[in-house]
Amino acid sequence: MALEEKYKALTDAATAAGITDLAVREQDGILYIDGTAADGATKDHLWEVYNQIDPNFTSGDLVLNVNVSIDAAVTHAKVVTQSSNLNIRKGPGTDQPIVGKAAHDEIITLVNRSNDLWWLVRTKDGEEGYCYAQYLEAQA
Amino acid sequence: MKTTKLFMSMVIAASLFFAGCSPKDADIQSAIQAKEAAGITVAVTKGEVTLTGEVVDDAAKVKAEEIAKAEKGAKSVVNNLTVKPADMPVVIAEDPILTKNVADATKDFPTVKADVKDGVVTLTGEINKASLITLMQHLSALKPKKIDNKLTVK
């Protein structure tokens, strides 16, 4: 239970931030924290706390899997790449051919989110395909 | 008013009587508390024992109540213990799926090399500090067993 102690500030922050379905358990010397955050800022805050406890994440003793909850009614997402365009691909995977691109900060239509990692989207030009979900921010 | 005063004095007399004849609440409390498992809080009022806190399973809850009931001076036991919900099992992705997903996640980080073996993602190469959090966030969502970060942070 030493890991729970090491990352107590993080689990406390998760509780304080109202993370839902929070699960904290230790297995084979690694602590697994799962949960759902209300928004991206809450998730980023937890990662900052993690970075304070374990600078640059070098210990390899924690897997922090906090996703941002998305209302089922959400229909649009913003492209949140660092600066570049986001590839739209024929299928869910980087091995799939690129069928289009969405610009940085562009708002695109969500067609299907059944795959956690790759969302099916459509641009305003009518290009349809899969984008890497980590680079999309659901619009309320 | 007279009736109330009379009633009050009767209550005081009665409690003095009880206090004089049976073990004191504080003594019962400390005796039971010493026998109960960690995480259980024992409170005693006029011989009525209340148990609160969280235990690992139903058996522990029943046992805690039996311990309290067996104590001399314990008239009744209110068992308000809750059973800790079972933890969600840790899900770890199979290597073929993880390998594909890690390749997708690291594609935009050309200075990073990622290897997957038995669920462990080993990162080598270099990265700038701002990208590191993004990369770690992406990888942590893929249900790895462990992320072994050997990246040089620039």
PDB file of C-alpha atoms in Angstrom:
ATOM      1  CA  MET A   1       0.000   0.000   0.000  1.00  0.00           C
ATOM      2  CA  ALA A   2       3.075   2.218  -0.129  1.00  0.00           C
ATOM      3  CA  LEU A   3       2.115   3.419  -3.612  1.00  0.00           C
ATOM      4  CA  GLU A   4      -1.278   4.603  -2.428  1.00  0.00           C
ATOM      5  CA  GLU A   5       0.620   6.643   0.145  1.00  0.00           C
ATOM      6  CA  LYS A   6       3.055   8.019  -2.471  1.00  0.00           C
ATOM      7  CA  TYR A   7       0.205   9.147  -4.712  1.00  0.00           C
ATOM      8  CA  LYS A   8      -2.154  10.207  -1.924  1.00  0.00           C
ATOM      9  CA  ALA A   9      -2.060  13.859  -3.069  1.00  0.00           C
ATOM     10  CA  LEU A  10      -3.226  12.680  -6.483  1.00  0.00           C
ATOM     11  CA  THR A  11      -6.096  10.502  -5.248  1.00  0.00           C
ATOM     12  CA  ASP A  12      -7.098  13.287  -2.861  1.00  0.00           C
ATOM     13  CA  ALA A  13      -7.126  15.731  -5.768  1.00  0.00           C
ATOM     14  CA  ALA A  14      -9.195  13.277  -7.820  1.00  0.00           C
ATOM     15  CA  THR A  15     -11.733  12.961  -5.020  1.00  0.00           C
ATOM     16  CA  ALA A  16     -11.822  16.733  -4.526  1.00  0.00           C
ATOM     17  CA  ALA A  17     -12.289  17.285  -8.271  1.00  0.00           C
ATOM     18  CA  GLY A  18     -15.332  15.001  -8.251  1.00  0.00           C
ATOM     19  CA  ILE A  19     -13.894  12.313 -10.533  1.00  0.00           C
ATOM     20  CA  THR A  20     -16.646   9.755 -11.114  1.00  0.00           C
ATOM     21  CA  ASP A  21     -16.185   5.966 -11.112  1.00  0.00           C
ATOM     22  CA  LEU A  22     -12.861   6.540  -9.373  1.00  0.00           C
ATOM     23  CA  ALA A  23     -11.002   3.265  -8.896  1.00  0.00           C
ATOM     24  CA  VAL A  24      -7.603   3.062  -7.212  1.00  0.00           C
ATOM     25  CA  ARG A  25      -5.882  -0.275  -6.867  1.00  0.00           C
ATOM     26  CA  GLU A  26      -2.388  -1.659  -6.640  1.00  0.00           C
ATOM     27  CA  GLN A  27      -1.306  -4.737  -8.565  1.00  0.00           C
ATOM     28  CA  ASP A  28       2.203  -6.153  -9.014  1.00  0.00           C
ATOM     29  CA  GLY A  29       3.885  -2.979  -7.790  1.00  0.00           C
ATOM     30  CA  ILE A  30       1.901  -0.632  -9.997  1.00  0.00           C
ATOM     31  CA  LEU A  31      -0.920   1.647  -8.975  1.00  0.00           C
ATOM     32  CA  TYR A  32      -3.853   1.912 -11.378  1.00  0.00           C
ATOM     33  CA  ILE A  33      -6.111   4.940 -11.120  1.00  0.00           C
ATOM     34  CA  ASP A  34      -9.144   5.045 -13.389  1.00  0.00           C
ATOM     35  CA  GLY A  35     -12.005   7.485 -13.513  1.00  0.00           C
ATOM     36  CA  THR A  36     -13.928  10.029 -15.504  1.00  0.00           C
ATOM     37  CA  ALA A  37     -13.355  13.779 -15.291  1.00  0.00           C
ATOM     38  CA  ALA A  38     -16.027  16.378 -15.967  1.00  0.00           C
ATOM     39  CA  ASP A  39     -13.767  18.307 -18.342  1.00  0.00           C
ATOM     40  CA  GLY A  40     -10.309  18.502 -19.874  1.00  0.00           C
ATOM     41  CA  ALA A  41      -9.055  21.067 -17.353  1.00  0.00           C
ATOM     42  CA  THR A  42      -9.779  18.679 -14.474  1.00  0.00           C
ATOM     43  CA  LYS A  43      -7.890  15.901 -16.239  1.00  0.00           C
ATOM     44  CA  ASP A  44      -4.917  18.205 -16.921  1.00  0.00           C
ATOM     45  CA  HIS A  45      -4.884  19.311 -13.294  1.00  0.00           C
ATOM     46  CA  LEU A  46      -4.530  15.686 -12.146  1.00  0.00           C
ATOM     47  CA  TRP A  47      -1.656  15.187 -14.557  1.00  0.00           C
ATOM     48  CA  GLU A  48       0.063  18.264 -13.094  1.00  0.00           C
ATOM     49  CA  VAL A  49      -0.288  16.766  -9.625  1.00  0.00           C
ATOM     50  CA  TYR A  50       1.102  13.455 -10.943  1.00  0.00           C
ATOM     51  CA  ASN A  51       4.044  15.330 -12.498  1.00  0.00           C
ATOM     52  CA  GLN A  52       4.769  17.009  -9.160  1.00  0.00           C
ATOM     53  CA  ILE A  53       4.901  13.676  -7.325  1.00  0.00           C
ATOM     54  CA  ASP A  54       6.844  11.872 -10.044  1.00  0.00           C
ATOM     55  CA  PRO A  55       8.680  14.488 -12.154  1.00  0.00           C
ATOM     56  CA  ASN A  56       8.694  13.509 -15.864  1.00  0.00           C
ATOM     57  CA  PHE A  57       6.871  10.257 -15.009  1.00  0.00           C
ATOM     58  CA  THR A  58      10.032   8.181 -14.755  1.00  0.00           C
ATOM     59  CA  SER A  59       9.038   5.837 -11.895  1.00  0.00           C
ATOM     60  CA  GLY A  60       6.799   3.586 -13.975  1.00  0.00           C
ATOM     61  CA  ASP A  61       4.653   2.737 -10.951  1.00  0.00           C
ATOM     62  CA  LEU A  62       1.397   4.450 -11.921  1.00  0.00           C
ATOM     63  CA  VAL A  63      -1.057   4.182 -14.798  1.00  0.00           C
ATOM     64  CA  LEU A  64      -3.340   7.199 -14.644  1.00  0.00           C
ATOM     65  CA  ASN A  65      -6.305   6.627 -16.929  1.00  0.00           C
ATOM     66  CA  VAL A  66      -8.710   9.513 -16.474  1.00  0.00           C
ATOM     67  CA  ASN A  67     -11.000  10.174 -19.391  1.00  0.00           C
ATOM     68  CA  VAL A  68     -13.147  13.200 -19.987  1.00  0.00           C
ATOM     69  CA  SER A  69     -16.858  12.474 -19.873  1.00  0.00           C
ATOM     70  CA  ILE A  70     -18.821  13.397 -22.946  1.00  0.00           C
ATOM     71  CA  ASP A  71     -22.509  14.029 -23.022  1.00  0.00           C
ATOM     72  CA  ALA A  72     -24.251  11.677 -25.453  1.00  0.00           C
ATOM     73  CA  ALA A  73     -25.940  14.723 -26.978  1.00  0.00           C
ATOM     74  CA  VAL A  74     -22.627  16.298 -28.053  1.00  0.00           C
ATOM     75  CA  THR A  75     -22.417  16.538 -31.835  1.00  0.00           C
ATOM     76  CA  HIS A  76     -19.331  18.672 -32.477  1.00  0.00           C
ATOM     77  CA  ALA A  77     -15.680  18.662 -31.509  1.00  0.00           C
ATOM     78  CA  LYS A  78     -12.768  21.035 -31.823  1.00  0.00           C
ATOM     79  CA  VAL A  79      -9.425  19.948 -33.245  1.00  0.00           C
ATOM     80  CA  VAL A  80      -6.909  20.373 -30.420  1.00  0.00           C
ATOM     81  CA  THR A  81      -3.631  19.420 -32.062  1.00  0.00           C
ATOM     82  CA  GLN A  82      -0.619  21.460 -30.950  1.00  0.00           C
ATOM     83  CA  SER A  83      -0.596  23.422 -34.219  1.00  0.00           C
ATOM     84  CA  SER A  84      -0.794  21.033 -37.171  1.00  0.00           C
ATOM     85  CA  ASN A  85      -3.692  19.695 -39.194  1.00  0.00           C
ATOM     86  CA  LEU A  86      -5.384  16.522 -38.020  1.00  0.00           C
ATOM     87  CA  ASN A  87      -5.501  13.568 -40.397  1.00  0.00           C
ATOM     88  CA  ILE A  88      -8.859  12.044 -41.222  1.00  0.00           C
ATOM     89  CA  ARG A  89      -8.450   8.398 -42.114  1.00  0.00           C
ATOM     90  CA  LYS A  90     -10.504   5.790 -43.892  1.00  0.00           C
ATOM     91  CA  GLY A  91     -10.500   3.458 -40.888  1.00  0.00           C
ATOM     92  CA  PRO A  92      -9.501   3.533 -37.195  1.00  0.00           C
ATOM     93  CA  GLY A  93      -5.706   3.281 -37.270  1.00  0.00           C
ATOM     94  CA  THR A  94      -2.622   5.142 -38.506  1.00  0.00           C
ATOM     95  CA  ASP A  95      -2.122   2.295 -40.979  1.00  0.00           C
ATOM     96  CA  GLN A  96      -5.294   3.464 -42.748  1.00  0.00           C
ATOM     97  CA  PRO A  97      -5.112   5.806 -45.757  1.00  0.00           C
ATOM     98  CA  ILE A  98      -5.642   9.520 -45.169  1.00  0.00           C
ATOM     99  CA  VAL A  99      -8.889  10.717 -46.720  1.00  0.00           C
ATOM    100  CA  GLY A 100      -8.826  14.322 -45.537  1.00  0.00           C
ATOM    101  CA  LYS A 101      -7.547  16.829 -43.015  1.00  0.00           C
ATOM    102  CA  ALA A 102      -9.097  19.017 -40.356  1.00  0.00           C
ATOM    103  CA  ALA A 103      -7.390  22.282 -39.449  1.00  0.00           C
ATOM    104  CA  HIS A 104      -6.088  23.130 -35.975  1.00  0.00           C
ATOM    105  CA  ASP A 105      -8.975  24.673 -33.932  1.00  0.00           C
ATOM    106  CA  GLU A 106     -11.528  23.682 -36.598  1.00  0.00           C
ATOM    107  CA  ILE A 107     -14.950  22.554 -35.340  1.00  0.00           C
ATOM    108  CA  ILE A 108     -16.042  19.310 -36.940  1.00  0.00           C
ATOM    109  CA  THR A 109     -19.155  17.138 -36.690  1.00  0.00           C
ATOM    110  CA  LEU A 110     -19.074  13.934 -34.641  1.00  0.00           C
ATOM    111  CA  VAL A 111     -20.738  11.066 -36.441  1.00  0.00           C
ATOM    112  CA  ASN A 112     -19.906   8.144 -34.165  1.00  0.00           C
ATOM    113  CA  ARG A 113     -17.916   7.704 -30.967  1.00  0.00           C
ATOM    114  CA  SER A 114     -18.328   3.944 -30.507  1.00  0.00           C
ATOM    115  CA  ASN A 115     -14.542   3.488 -30.758  1.00  0.00           C
ATOM    116  CA  ASP A 116     -12.874   5.124 -27.714  1.00  0.00           C
ATOM    117  CA  LEU A 117      -9.669   5.943 -29.559  1.00  0.00           C
ATOM    118  CA  TRP A 118     -10.888   6.809 -33.047  1.00  0.00           C
ATOM    119  CA  TRP A 119     -13.982   8.918 -33.628  1.00  0.00           C
ATOM    120  CA  LEU A 120     -15.855   8.987 -36.901  1.00  0.00           C
ATOM    121  CA  VAL A 121     -16.170  12.633 -37.974  1.00  0.00           C
ATOM    122  CA  ARG A 122     -17.310  14.804 -40.835  1.00  0.00           C
ATOM    123  CA  THR A 123     -15.839  18.161 -41.820  1.00  0.00           C
ATOM    124  CA  LYS A 124     -17.845  21.063 -43.157  1.00  0.00           C
ATOM    125  CA  ASP A 125     -16.504  20.153 -46.622  1.00  0.00           C
ATOM    126  CA  GLY A 126     -18.225  16.799 -46.268  1.00  0.00           C
ATOM    127  CA  GLU A 127     -15.059  14.722 -45.763  1.00  0.00           C
ATOM    128  CA  GLU A 128     -15.863  11.769 -43.527  1.00  0.00           C
ATOM    129  CA  GLY A 129     -13.488   9.466 -41.737  1.00  0.00           C
ATOM    130  CA  TYR A 130     -11.735   8.621 -38.466  1.00  0.00           C
ATOM    131  CA  CYS A 131      -9.713  11.000 -36.298  1.00  0.00           C
ATOM    132  CA  TYR A 132      -7.593  10.214 -33.266  1.00  0.00           C
ATOM    133  CA  ALA A 133      -9.902  11.081 -30.361  1.00  0.00           C
ATOM    134  CA  GLN A 134      -7.112  12.474 -28.182  1.00  0.00           C
ATOM    135  CA  TYR A 135      -6.862  15.417 -30.572  1.00  0.00           C
ATOM    136  CA  LEU A 136     -10.573  16.187 -30.399  1.00  0.00           C
ATOM    137  CA  GLU A 137     -12.297  18.146 -27.659  1.00  0.00           C
ATOM    138  CA  ALA A 138     -16.054  17.659 -27.431  1.00  0.00           C
ATOM    139  CA  GLN A 139     -17.997  20.915 -27.670  1.00  0.00           C
ATOM    140  CA  ALA A 140     -20.727  21.434 -25.088  1.00  0.00           C
TER     141      ALA A 140
ATOM    142  CA  MET B   1     -44.261  22.337  34.839  1.00  0.00           C
ATOM    143  CA  LYS B   2     -44.354  20.330  38.033  1.00  0.00           C
ATOM    144  CA  THR B   3     -44.925  17.164  36.044  1.00  0.00           C
ATOM    145  CA  THR B   4     -41.952  17.980  33.803  1.00  0.00           C
ATOM    146  CA  LYS B   5     -39.668  18.608  36.790  1.00  0.00           C
ATOM    147  CA  LEU B   6     -40.787  15.402  38.412  1.00  0.00           C
ATOM    148  CA  PHE B   7     -40.185  13.529  35.167  1.00  0.00           C
ATOM    149  CA  MET B   8     -36.726  15.082  34.793  1.00  0.00           C
ATOM    150  CA  SER B   9     -35.692  14.101  38.276  1.00  0.00           C
ATOM    151  CA  MET B  10     -36.885  10.603  37.628  1.00  0.00           C
ATOM    152  CA  VAL B  11     -34.766  10.426  34.485  1.00  0.00           C
ATOM    153  CA  ILE B  12     -31.727  11.707  36.391  1.00  0.00           C
ATOM    154  CA  ALA B  13     -32.325   9.222  39.163  1.00  0.00           C
ATOM    155  CA  ALA B  14     -32.736   6.434  36.675  1.00  0.00           C
ATOM    156  CA  SER B  15     -29.540   7.277  34.845  1.00  0.00           C
ATOM    157  CA  LEU B  16     -27.621   7.508  38.104  1.00  0.00           C
ATOM    158  CA  PHE B  17     -28.997   4.100  39.000  1.00  0.00           C
ATOM    159  CA  PHE B  18     -27.882   2.613  35.702  1.00  0.00           C
ATOM    160  CA  ALA B  19     -24.525   4.306  35.856  1.00  0.00           C
ATOM    161  CA  GLY B  20     -23.975   2.873  39.293  1.00  0.00           C
ATOM    162  CA  CYS B  21     -24.965  -0.685  38.502  1.00  0.00           C
ATOM    163  CA  SER B  22     -23.705  -1.550  35.047  1.00  0.00           C
ATOM    164  CA  PRO B  23     -20.313  -1.051  33.371  1.00  0.00           C
ATOM    165  CA  LYS B  24     -19.797   2.515  32.219  1.00  0.00           C
ATOM    166  CA  ASP B  25     -20.350   3.315  28.561  1.00  0.00           C
ATOM    167  CA  ALA B  26     -16.749   4.467  28.197  1.00  0.00           C
ATOM    168  CA  ASP B  27     -15.444   1.172  29.569  1.00  0.00           C
ATOM    169  CA  ILE B  28     -17.674  -0.862  27.263  1.00  0.00           C
ATOM    170  CA  GLN B  29     -16.611   1.313  24.370  1.00  0.00           C
ATOM    171  CA  SER B  30     -12.894   0.877  24.956  1.00  0.00           C
ATOM    172  CA  ALA B  31     -13.251  -2.865  25.590  1.00  0.00           C
ATOM    173  CA  ILE B  32     -15.103  -3.433  22.303  1.00  0.00           C
ATOM    174  CA  GLN B  33     -12.950  -1.009  20.341  1.00  0.00           C
ATOM    175  CA  ALA B  34      -9.840  -2.938  21.369  1.00  0.00           C
ATOM    176  CA  LYS B  35     -11.292  -6.159  19.931  1.00  0.00           C
ATOM    177  CA  GLU B  36     -12.617  -4.763  16.664  1.00  0.00           C
ATOM    178  CA  ALA B  37     -10.669  -4.593  13.428  1.00  0.00           C
ATOM    179  CA  ALA B  38      -9.144  -1.341  12.184  1.00  0.00           C
ATOM    180  CA  GLY B  39     -11.590   0.921  10.404  1.00  0.00           C
ATOM    181  CA  ILE B  40     -14.445   0.231  12.797  1.00  0.00           C
ATOM    182  CA  THR B  41     -15.594   2.960  15.142  1.00  0.00           C
ATOM    183  CA  VAL B  42     -17.427   1.963  18.308  1.00  0.00           C
ATOM    184  CA  ALA B  43     -19.817   4.297  20.138  1.00  0.00           C
ATOM    185  CA  VAL B  44     -21.760   3.382  23.284  1.00  0.00           C
ATOM    186  CA  THR B  45     -24.734   5.218  24.767  1.00  0.00           C
ATOM    187  CA  LYS B  46     -26.473   3.718  27.780  1.00  0.00           C
ATOM    188  CA  GLY B  47     -25.267   0.278  26.842  1.00  0.00           C
ATOM    189  CA  GLU B  48     -26.413   0.596  23.240  1.00  0.00           C
ATOM    190  CA  VAL B  49     -23.473  -0.051  20.948  1.00  0.00           C
ATOM    191  CA  THR B  50     -23.275   1.555  17.517  1.00  0.00           C
ATOM    192  CA  LEU B  51     -20.740   0.331  14.988  1.00  0.00           C
ATOM    193  CA  THR B  52     -19.743   2.558  12.078  1.00  0.00           C
ATOM    194  CA  GLY B  53     -17.061   2.407   9.421  1.00  0.00           C
ATOM    195  CA  GLU B  54     -16.118   0.255   6.482  1.00  0.00           C
ATOM    196  CA  VAL B  55     -15.227  -3.445   6.430  1.00  0.00           C
ATOM    197  CA  VAL B  56     -13.943  -5.649   3.615  1.00  0.00           C
ATOM    198  CA  ASP B  57     -16.872  -8.105   3.386  1.00  0.00           C
ATOM    199  CA  ASP B  58     -20.156  -9.302   4.913  1.00  0.00           C
ATOM    200  CA  ALA B  59     -18.410 -11.863   7.114  1.00  0.00           C
ATOM    201  CA  ALA B  60     -16.346  -9.100   8.716  1.00  0.00           C
ATOM    202  CA  LYS B  61     -19.533  -7.117   9.327  1.00  0.00           C
ATOM    203  CA  VAL B  62     -21.222 -10.065  11.079  1.00  0.00           C
ATOM    204  CA  LYS B  63     -18.109 -10.831  13.115  1.00  0.00           C
ATOM    205  CA  ALA B  64     -17.829  -7.225  14.274  1.00  0.00           C
ATOM    206  CA  GLU B  65     -21.426  -7.364  15.515  1.00  0.00           C
ATOM    207  CA  GLU B  66     -20.816 -10.640  17.371  1.00  0.00           C
ATOM    208  CA  ILE B  67     -17.790  -9.169  19.126  1.00  0.00           C
ATOM    209  CA  ALA B  68     -19.866  -6.194  20.273  1.00  0.00           C
ATOM    210  CA  LYS B  69     -22.806  -8.348  21.445  1.00  0.00           C
ATOM    211  CA  ALA B  70     -20.526 -10.616  23.453  1.00  0.00           C
ATOM    212  CA  GLU B  71     -19.211  -7.712  25.511  1.00  0.00           C
ATOM    213  CA  LYS B  72     -20.528  -7.578  29.078  1.00  0.00           C
ATOM    214  CA  GLY B  73     -22.771  -4.545  29.489  1.00  0.00           C
ATOM    215  CA  ALA B  74     -23.653  -4.278  25.806  1.00  0.00           C
ATOM    216  CA  LYS B  75     -27.439  -4.292  25.708  1.00  0.00           C
ATOM    217  CA  SER B  76     -27.972  -3.977  22.014  1.00  0.00           C
ATOM    218  CA  VAL B  77     -25.911  -3.412  18.900  1.00  0.00           C
ATOM    219  CA  VAL B  78     -26.735  -1.141  16.002  1.00  0.00           C
ATOM    220  CA  ASN B  79     -24.649  -2.348  13.073  1.00  0.00           C
ATOM    221  CA  ASN B  80     -24.126   0.563  10.690  1.00  0.00           C
ATOM    222  CA  LEU B  81     -20.994  -0.899   9.126  1.00  0.00           C
ATOM    223  CA  THR B  82     -20.759  -0.716   5.376  1.00  0.00           C
ATOM    224  CA  VAL B  83     -19.055  -3.240   3.148  1.00  0.00           C
ATOM    225  CA  LYS B  84     -16.347  -1.810   0.932  1.00  0.00           C
ATOM    226  CA  PRO B  85     -17.395  -2.158  -2.725  1.00  0.00           C
ATOM    227  CA  ALA B  86     -15.295  -4.611  -4.692  1.00  0.00           C
ATOM    228  CA  ASP B  87     -12.632  -2.881  -6.758  1.00  0.00           C
ATOM    229  CA  MET B  88     -12.959  -2.817 -10.501  1.00  0.00           C
ATOM    230  CA  PRO B  89     -10.414  -5.317 -11.832  1.00  0.00           C
ATOM    231  CA  VAL B  90      -7.398  -3.862 -13.577  1.00  0.00           C
ATOM    232  CA  VAL B  91      -7.817  -4.383 -17.319  1.00  0.00           C
ATOM    233  CA  ILE B  92      -4.634  -4.751 -19.324  1.00  0.00           C
ATOM    234  CA  ALA B  93      -4.717  -4.752 -23.107  1.00  0.00           C
ATOM    235  CA  GLU B  94      -3.412  -7.751 -25.077  1.00  0.00           C
ATOM    236  CA  ASP B  95      -0.032  -7.127 -26.745  1.00  0.00           C
ATOM    237  CA  PRO B  96      -1.254  -7.120 -30.398  1.00  0.00           C
ATOM    238  CA  ILE B  97      -3.943  -4.522 -29.659  1.00  0.00           C
ATOM    239  CA  LEU B  98      -1.651  -2.524 -27.400  1.00  0.00           C
ATOM    240  CA  THR B  99       1.143  -2.555 -29.982  1.00  0.00           C
ATOM    241  CA  LYS B 100      -1.158  -1.166 -32.670  1.00  0.00           C
ATOM    242  CA  ASN B 101      -2.611   1.477 -30.356  1.00  0.00           C
ATOM    243  CA  VAL B 102       0.834   2.519 -29.103  1.00  0.00           C
ATOM    244  CA  ALA B 103       2.003   2.903 -32.715  1.00  0.00           C
ATOM    245  CA  ASP B 104      -0.999   5.170 -33.375  1.00  0.00           C
ATOM    246  CA  ALA B 105      -0.402   7.188 -30.208  1.00  0.00           C
ATOM    247  CA  THR B 106       3.308   7.726 -30.797  1.00  0.00           C
ATOM    248  CA  LYS B 107       3.074   8.472 -34.510  1.00  0.00           C
ATOM    249  CA  ASP B 108       3.088  12.217 -33.913  1.00  0.00           C
ATOM    250  CA  PHE B 109       6.168  11.993 -31.699  1.00  0.00           C
ATOM    251  CA  PRO B 110       8.900  11.087 -34.211  1.00  0.00           C
ATOM    252  CA  THR B 111      11.727  11.366 -31.677  1.00  0.00           C
ATOM    253  CA  VAL B 112      10.114   8.720 -29.481  1.00  0.00           C
ATOM    254  CA  LYS B 113      10.580   4.987 -29.907  1.00  0.00           C
ATOM    255  CA  ALA B 114       8.086   2.725 -28.167  1.00  0.00           C
ATOM    256  CA  ASP B 115       8.358  -1.024 -27.609  1.00  0.00           C
ATOM    257  CA  VAL B 116       5.602  -3.217 -26.238  1.00  0.00           C
ATOM    258  CA  LYS B 117       6.242  -6.469 -24.428  1.00  0.00           C
ATOM    259  CA  ASP B 118       3.904  -8.268 -22.008  1.00  0.00           C
ATOM    260  CA  GLY B 119       1.829  -5.143 -21.631  1.00  0.00           C
ATOM    261  CA  VAL B 120       4.830  -2.966 -20.731  1.00  0.00           C
ATOM    262  CA  VAL B 121       5.388   0.052 -22.962  1.00  0.00           C
ATOM    263  CA  THR B 122       9.050   1.066 -22.971  1.00  0.00           C
ATOM    264  CA  LEU B 123       9.802   4.546 -24.268  1.00  0.00           C
ATOM    265  CA  THR B 124      13.242   5.553 -25.484  1.00  0.00           C
ATOM    266  CA  GLY B 125      14.548   8.550 -27.367  1.00  0.00           C
ATOM    267  CA  GLU B 126      13.916  12.151 -26.487  1.00  0.00           C
ATOM    268  CA  ILE B 127      10.991  14.499 -26.104  1.00  0.00           C
ATOM    269  CA  ASN B 128      10.316  18.065 -25.062  1.00  0.00           C
ATOM    270  CA  LYS B 129       8.664  18.649 -21.735  1.00  0.00           C
ATOM    271  CA  ALA B 130       5.401  20.026 -23.146  1.00  0.00           C
ATOM    272  CA  SER B 131       4.854  16.970 -25.342  1.00  0.00           C
ATOM    273  CA  LEU B 132       5.671  14.511 -22.577  1.00  0.00           C
ATOM    274  CA  ILE B 133       2.387  15.003 -20.701  1.00  0.00           C
ATOM    275  CA  THR B 134       0.405  14.684 -23.947  1.00  0.00           C
ATOM    276  CA  LEU B 135       2.208  11.490 -24.879  1.00  0.00           C
ATOM    277  CA  MET B 136       1.761  10.012 -21.382  1.00  0.00           C
ATOM    278  CA  GLN B 137      -1.942  10.904 -21.418  1.00  0.00           C
ATOM    279  CA  HIS B 138      -2.395   9.201 -24.778  1.00  0.00           C
ATOM    280  CA  LEU B 139      -0.517   6.075 -23.721  1.00  0.00           C
ATOM    281  CA  SER B 140      -2.255   5.772 -20.346  1.00  0.00           C
ATOM    282  CA  ALA B 141      -5.627   5.495 -22.076  1.00  0.00           C
ATOM    283  CA  LEU B 142      -4.506   2.339 -23.909  1.00  0.00           C
ATOM    284  CA  LYS B 143      -4.651   0.089 -20.818  1.00  0.00           C
ATOM    285  CA  PRO B 144      -0.943  -0.756 -20.592  1.00  0.00           C
ATOM    286  CA  LYS B 145       0.378  -2.788 -17.665  1.00  0.00           C
ATOM    287  CA  LYS B 146       3.147  -0.260 -17.183  1.00  0.00           C
ATOM    288  CA  ILE B 147       4.784   2.659 -18.953  1.00  0.00           C
ATOM    289  CA  ASP B 148       8.542   2.470 -18.609  1.00  0.00           C
ATOM    290  CA  ASN B 149       9.605   5.980 -19.495  1.00  0.00           C
ATOM    291  CA  LYS B 150      13.303   6.153 -20.383  1.00  0.00           C
ATOM    292  CA  LEU B 151      12.932   9.279 -22.505  1.00  0.00           C
ATOM    293  CA  THR B 152      15.412  12.093 -22.267  1.00  0.00           C
ATOM    294  CA  VAL B 153      13.437  15.239 -21.537  1.00  0.00           C
ATOM    295  CA  LYS B 154      14.812  18.263 -23.346  1.00  0.00           C
TER     296      LYS B 154
END
